[in-house]
Short mmCIF file of C-alpha atoms in Angstrom, two decimals:
data_model
loop_
_atom_site.label_atom_id
_atom_site.label_comp_id
_atom_site.label_asym_id
_atom_site.label_seq_id
_atom_site.Cartn_x
_atom_site.Cartn_y
_atom_site.Cartn_z
CA MET J 28 -87.42 161.67 -45.52
CA SER J 29 -84.64 162.37 -48.15
CA ALA J 30 -84.50 164.27 -50.49
CA SER J 31 -85.41 160.74 -53.00
CA GLN J 32 -88.93 160.90 -51.62
CA GLY J 33 -89.57 164.80 -52.21
CA GLY J 34 -88.97 165.89 -48.81
CA SER J 35 -85.38 168.29 -48.63
CA MET J 36 -82.36 167.43 -46.77
CA THR J 37 -81.71 170.48 -44.51
CA ALA J 38 -77.68 171.66 -43.20
CA ALA J 39 -77.05 169.94 -40.86
CA HIS J 40 -77.98 166.54 -42.76
CA THR J 41 -75.87 167.19 -45.36
CA ARG J 42 -72.47 168.46 -43.58
CA SER J 43 -73.19 165.55 -40.94
CA ARG J 44 -72.72 163.79 -44.42
CA PHE J 45 -69.48 164.67 -45.02
CA ALA J 46 -68.35 165.22 -41.87
CA LEU J 47 -66.70 162.00 -41.84
CA PRO J 48 -64.71 162.03 -44.40
CA THR J 49 -63.44 165.13 -43.83
CA PHE J 50 -61.59 164.57 -40.67
CA VAL J 51 -60.93 160.96 -41.13
CA ALA J 52 -58.89 162.18 -44.21
CA PRO J 53 -56.75 164.61 -42.45
CA VAL J 54 -56.45 162.23 -39.42
CA LEU J 55 -54.87 159.56 -42.21
CA THR J 56 -53.11 161.41 -44.06
CA GLY J 57 -51.72 163.23 -40.78
CA ALA J 58 -50.91 160.14 -39.23
CA ALA J 59 -48.62 159.15 -42.04
CA ARG J 60 -46.94 163.22 -42.40
CA VAL J 61 -45.93 162.34 -38.54
CA ALA J 62 -44.70 158.38 -39.14
CA LEU J 63 -42.38 159.79 -42.34
CA GLY J 64 -41.03 162.20 -39.88
CA ILE J 65 -40.81 159.77 -36.62
CA LEU J 66 -38.86 157.47 -39.57
CA TRP J 67 -36.48 160.46 -41.40
CA VAL J 68 -35.68 161.98 -37.65
CA ASN J 69 -34.62 158.27 -36.36
CA GLU J 70 -32.79 157.89 -39.28
CA GLY J 71 -31.28 161.25 -38.80
CA LEU J 72 -30.54 160.36 -34.28
CA LEU J 73 -28.92 157.05 -35.48
CA LYS J 74 -26.00 158.28 -37.48
CA TYR J 75 -25.80 160.78 -35.35
CA ARG J 76 -25.23 158.07 -32.07
CA ALA J 77 -23.10 156.29 -34.73
CA GLY J 78 -20.88 158.35 -35.24
CA PHE J 79 -22.23 159.45 -38.77
CA GLY J 80 -18.97 161.27 -40.94
CA GLY J 81 -16.86 162.33 -43.15
CA ALA J 82 -14.64 158.02 -43.51
CA ASP J 83 -19.07 157.02 -43.99
CA ILE J 84 -19.90 159.21 -47.00
CA LEU J 85 -16.07 157.63 -48.38
CA LEU J 86 -17.77 154.15 -47.96
CA VAL J 87 -20.71 155.14 -49.33
CA ALA J 88 -19.15 156.59 -52.69
CA GLY J 89 -16.40 154.08 -52.22
CA SER J 90 -18.65 152.07 -52.98
CA ALA J 91 -20.50 152.93 -55.65
CA SER J 92 -17.75 153.46 -58.54
CA SER J 93 -17.44 149.73 -57.83
CA ASN J 94 -21.03 148.49 -58.21
CA SER J 95 -22.70 147.65 -61.22
CA ARG J 96 -26.40 148.47 -59.10
CA VAL J 97 -25.63 152.24 -59.08
CA PRO J 98 -26.16 153.57 -62.83
CA GLU J 99 -23.61 156.25 -63.79
CA TYR J 100 -25.32 159.33 -62.25
CA PHE J 101 -24.41 158.39 -59.44
CA LYS J 102 -21.06 156.91 -59.92
CA LEU J 103 -20.76 160.53 -61.55
CA PHE J 104 -22.37 162.58 -58.32
CA ALA J 105 -19.77 159.85 -56.08
CA SER J 106 -17.08 160.91 -57.66
CA LEU J 107 -16.85 164.71 -58.41
CA GLY J 108 -19.11 165.29 -54.31
CA LEU J 109 -18.98 162.50 -52.90
CA HIS J 110 -15.48 162.23 -53.13
CA SER J 111 -14.66 165.45 -53.01
CA PHE J 112 -17.06 166.80 -49.74
CA PRO J 113 -17.23 163.71 -47.46
CA GLU J 114 -16.49 165.30 -44.11
CA LEU J 115 -19.67 168.17 -45.55
CA PHE J 116 -21.67 165.83 -46.67
CA GLY J 117 -21.22 163.57 -43.16
CA VAL J 118 -22.54 166.69 -41.60
CA VAL J 119 -25.00 167.27 -43.98
CA MET J 120 -26.88 163.91 -44.18
CA PRO J 121 -27.45 163.22 -41.01
CA LEU J 122 -28.65 167.06 -40.44
CA LEU J 123 -30.90 167.13 -43.53
CA GLU J 124 -33.19 163.49 -42.59
CA THR J 125 -32.98 164.86 -39.25
CA LEU J 126 -34.66 168.54 -40.56
CA LEU J 127 -37.08 167.07 -43.35
CA GLY J 128 -38.51 164.55 -40.12
CA VAL J 129 -39.36 167.39 -37.50
CA ALA J 130 -40.43 169.36 -40.37
CA LEU J 131 -42.60 166.66 -41.22
CA ILE J 132 -43.54 165.66 -37.65
CA LEU J 133 -44.67 169.24 -37.32
CA GLY J 134 -46.44 170.21 -40.71
CA LEU J 135 -44.43 172.99 -42.35
CA PHE J 136 -43.62 173.50 -45.36
CA THR J 137 -45.42 169.62 -46.63
CA LEU J 138 -44.82 170.66 -50.41
CA PRO J 139 -40.94 171.03 -50.77
CA VAL J 140 -40.38 168.37 -47.49
CA GLY J 141 -42.44 165.32 -49.34
CA LEU J 142 -40.48 166.35 -52.42
CA PHE J 143 -36.78 166.35 -51.18
CA SER J 144 -38.37 162.79 -49.03
CA VAL J 145 -38.27 161.60 -52.30
CA LEU J 146 -35.65 163.11 -53.74
CA THR J 147 -33.40 161.84 -50.74
CA LEU J 148 -34.78 158.24 -51.03
CA ALA J 149 -34.23 157.99 -54.58
CA LEU J 150 -30.27 159.13 -53.84
CA TYR J 151 -30.42 156.81 -51.26
CA TRP J 152 -31.43 153.82 -53.64
CA SER J 153 -29.24 155.14 -56.68
CA ALA J 154 -26.23 153.93 -55.11
CA ASP J 155 -28.12 151.11 -53.89
CA GLN J 156 -27.94 151.91 -49.90
CA LEU J 157 -31.58 150.24 -49.01
CA ILE J 158 -32.73 149.19 -46.07
CA THR J 159 -36.14 147.99 -45.32
CA GLU J 160 -37.59 151.34 -44.13
CA TYR J 161 -36.55 152.92 -47.45
CA PRO J 162 -40.24 151.73 -49.56
CA VAL J 163 -42.49 152.55 -46.61
CA MET J 164 -40.84 155.77 -46.08
CA ILE J 165 -41.31 156.10 -50.14
CA VAL J 166 -45.17 155.18 -50.22
CA LEU J 167 -45.35 157.97 -47.13
CA SER J 168 -43.92 160.29 -48.87
CA ALA J 169 -46.44 159.43 -51.44
CA VAL J 170 -49.37 159.32 -49.73
CA VAL J 171 -48.33 163.36 -48.21
CA LEU J 172 -47.74 164.33 -51.66
CA ALA J 173 -51.07 163.13 -53.05
CA TRP J 174 -52.52 164.02 -50.41
CA ARG J 175 -50.76 167.24 -48.78
CA VAL J 176 -53.85 169.96 -48.45
CA PRO J 177 -55.29 167.48 -45.72
CA ALA J 178 -51.76 165.83 -44.31
CA SER J 179 -51.11 169.77 -43.75
CA ARG J 180 -55.06 170.39 -41.52
CA TYR J 181 -53.71 169.28 -38.80
CA GLY J 182 -49.87 170.55 -37.62
CA LEU J 183 -48.51 173.26 -36.67
CA PRO J 184 -49.30 175.95 -38.90
CA ALA J 185 -52.71 174.82 -37.86
CA LEU J 186 -52.74 174.98 -35.18
CA VAL J 187 -50.82 178.98 -35.61
CA ARG J 188 -53.67 180.48 -37.23
CA GLY J 189 -56.53 178.89 -35.00
CA ILE J 190 -54.77 180.64 -32.43
CA GLY J 191 -55.38 183.93 -34.46
CA ARG J 192 -58.34 183.28 -35.04
CA ARG J 193 -59.28 182.82 -30.76
CA ARG J 194 -57.47 186.14 -30.87
CA ASN J 195 -58.73 188.10 -33.29
CA GLY J 196 -62.55 186.45 -32.70
CA ASP J 197 -63.93 187.18 -36.23
CA GLY J 198 -62.36 184.26 -37.22
CA GLY J 199 -58.89 185.54 -38.13
CA GLU J 200 -60.00 186.56 -40.69
CA ARG J 201 -60.18 190.55 -41.56
CA VAL J 202 -61.93 192.46 -43.32
CA VAL J 203 -59.73 195.19 -44.93
CA SER J 204 -62.25 198.54 -46.46
CA THR J 205 -60.84 199.43 -49.73
CA GLU J 206 -63.13 202.11 -49.59
CA PRO J 207 -60.97 205.69 -49.66
CA VAL J 208 -60.74 207.39 -46.62
CA VAL J 209 -63.09 210.40 -46.42
#
């Protein structure tokens, strides 16, 4: 008998009604987080395998200066930053992409990593350096940012917390008395 028919819903019945969404949301958003991480690792490793470096950065900076689709703020960044430190950016960008990917796959620092993902993609778009993966990556980044709590439910931090709870034998929550010791 349901609550609308005059009966009462048991706690077990109520839990079972909500168990599926609370399981599905973290799985789907976690899958989006991991997929985004895999795409970032692929981008970084592709650059490493191709020998990406300062010459590639100078190519991007040079093409940005004469491209009418590139906004003025990026042209300024290219002339002051990329032209001045091409070797640094040649090392930092593949490293950044790879680290973004690893952090996303492991579920580490989901909010800041998701923001860096969006900012990096915006930087690439500003440079008119578009590839087919970037629109997919921005959508996945938006999912990770919009639902960062469920997207973070399954990952390395959750695994570590679970191990800590099992070790403590008390669900991981320690009760600290606020009473003075006499």
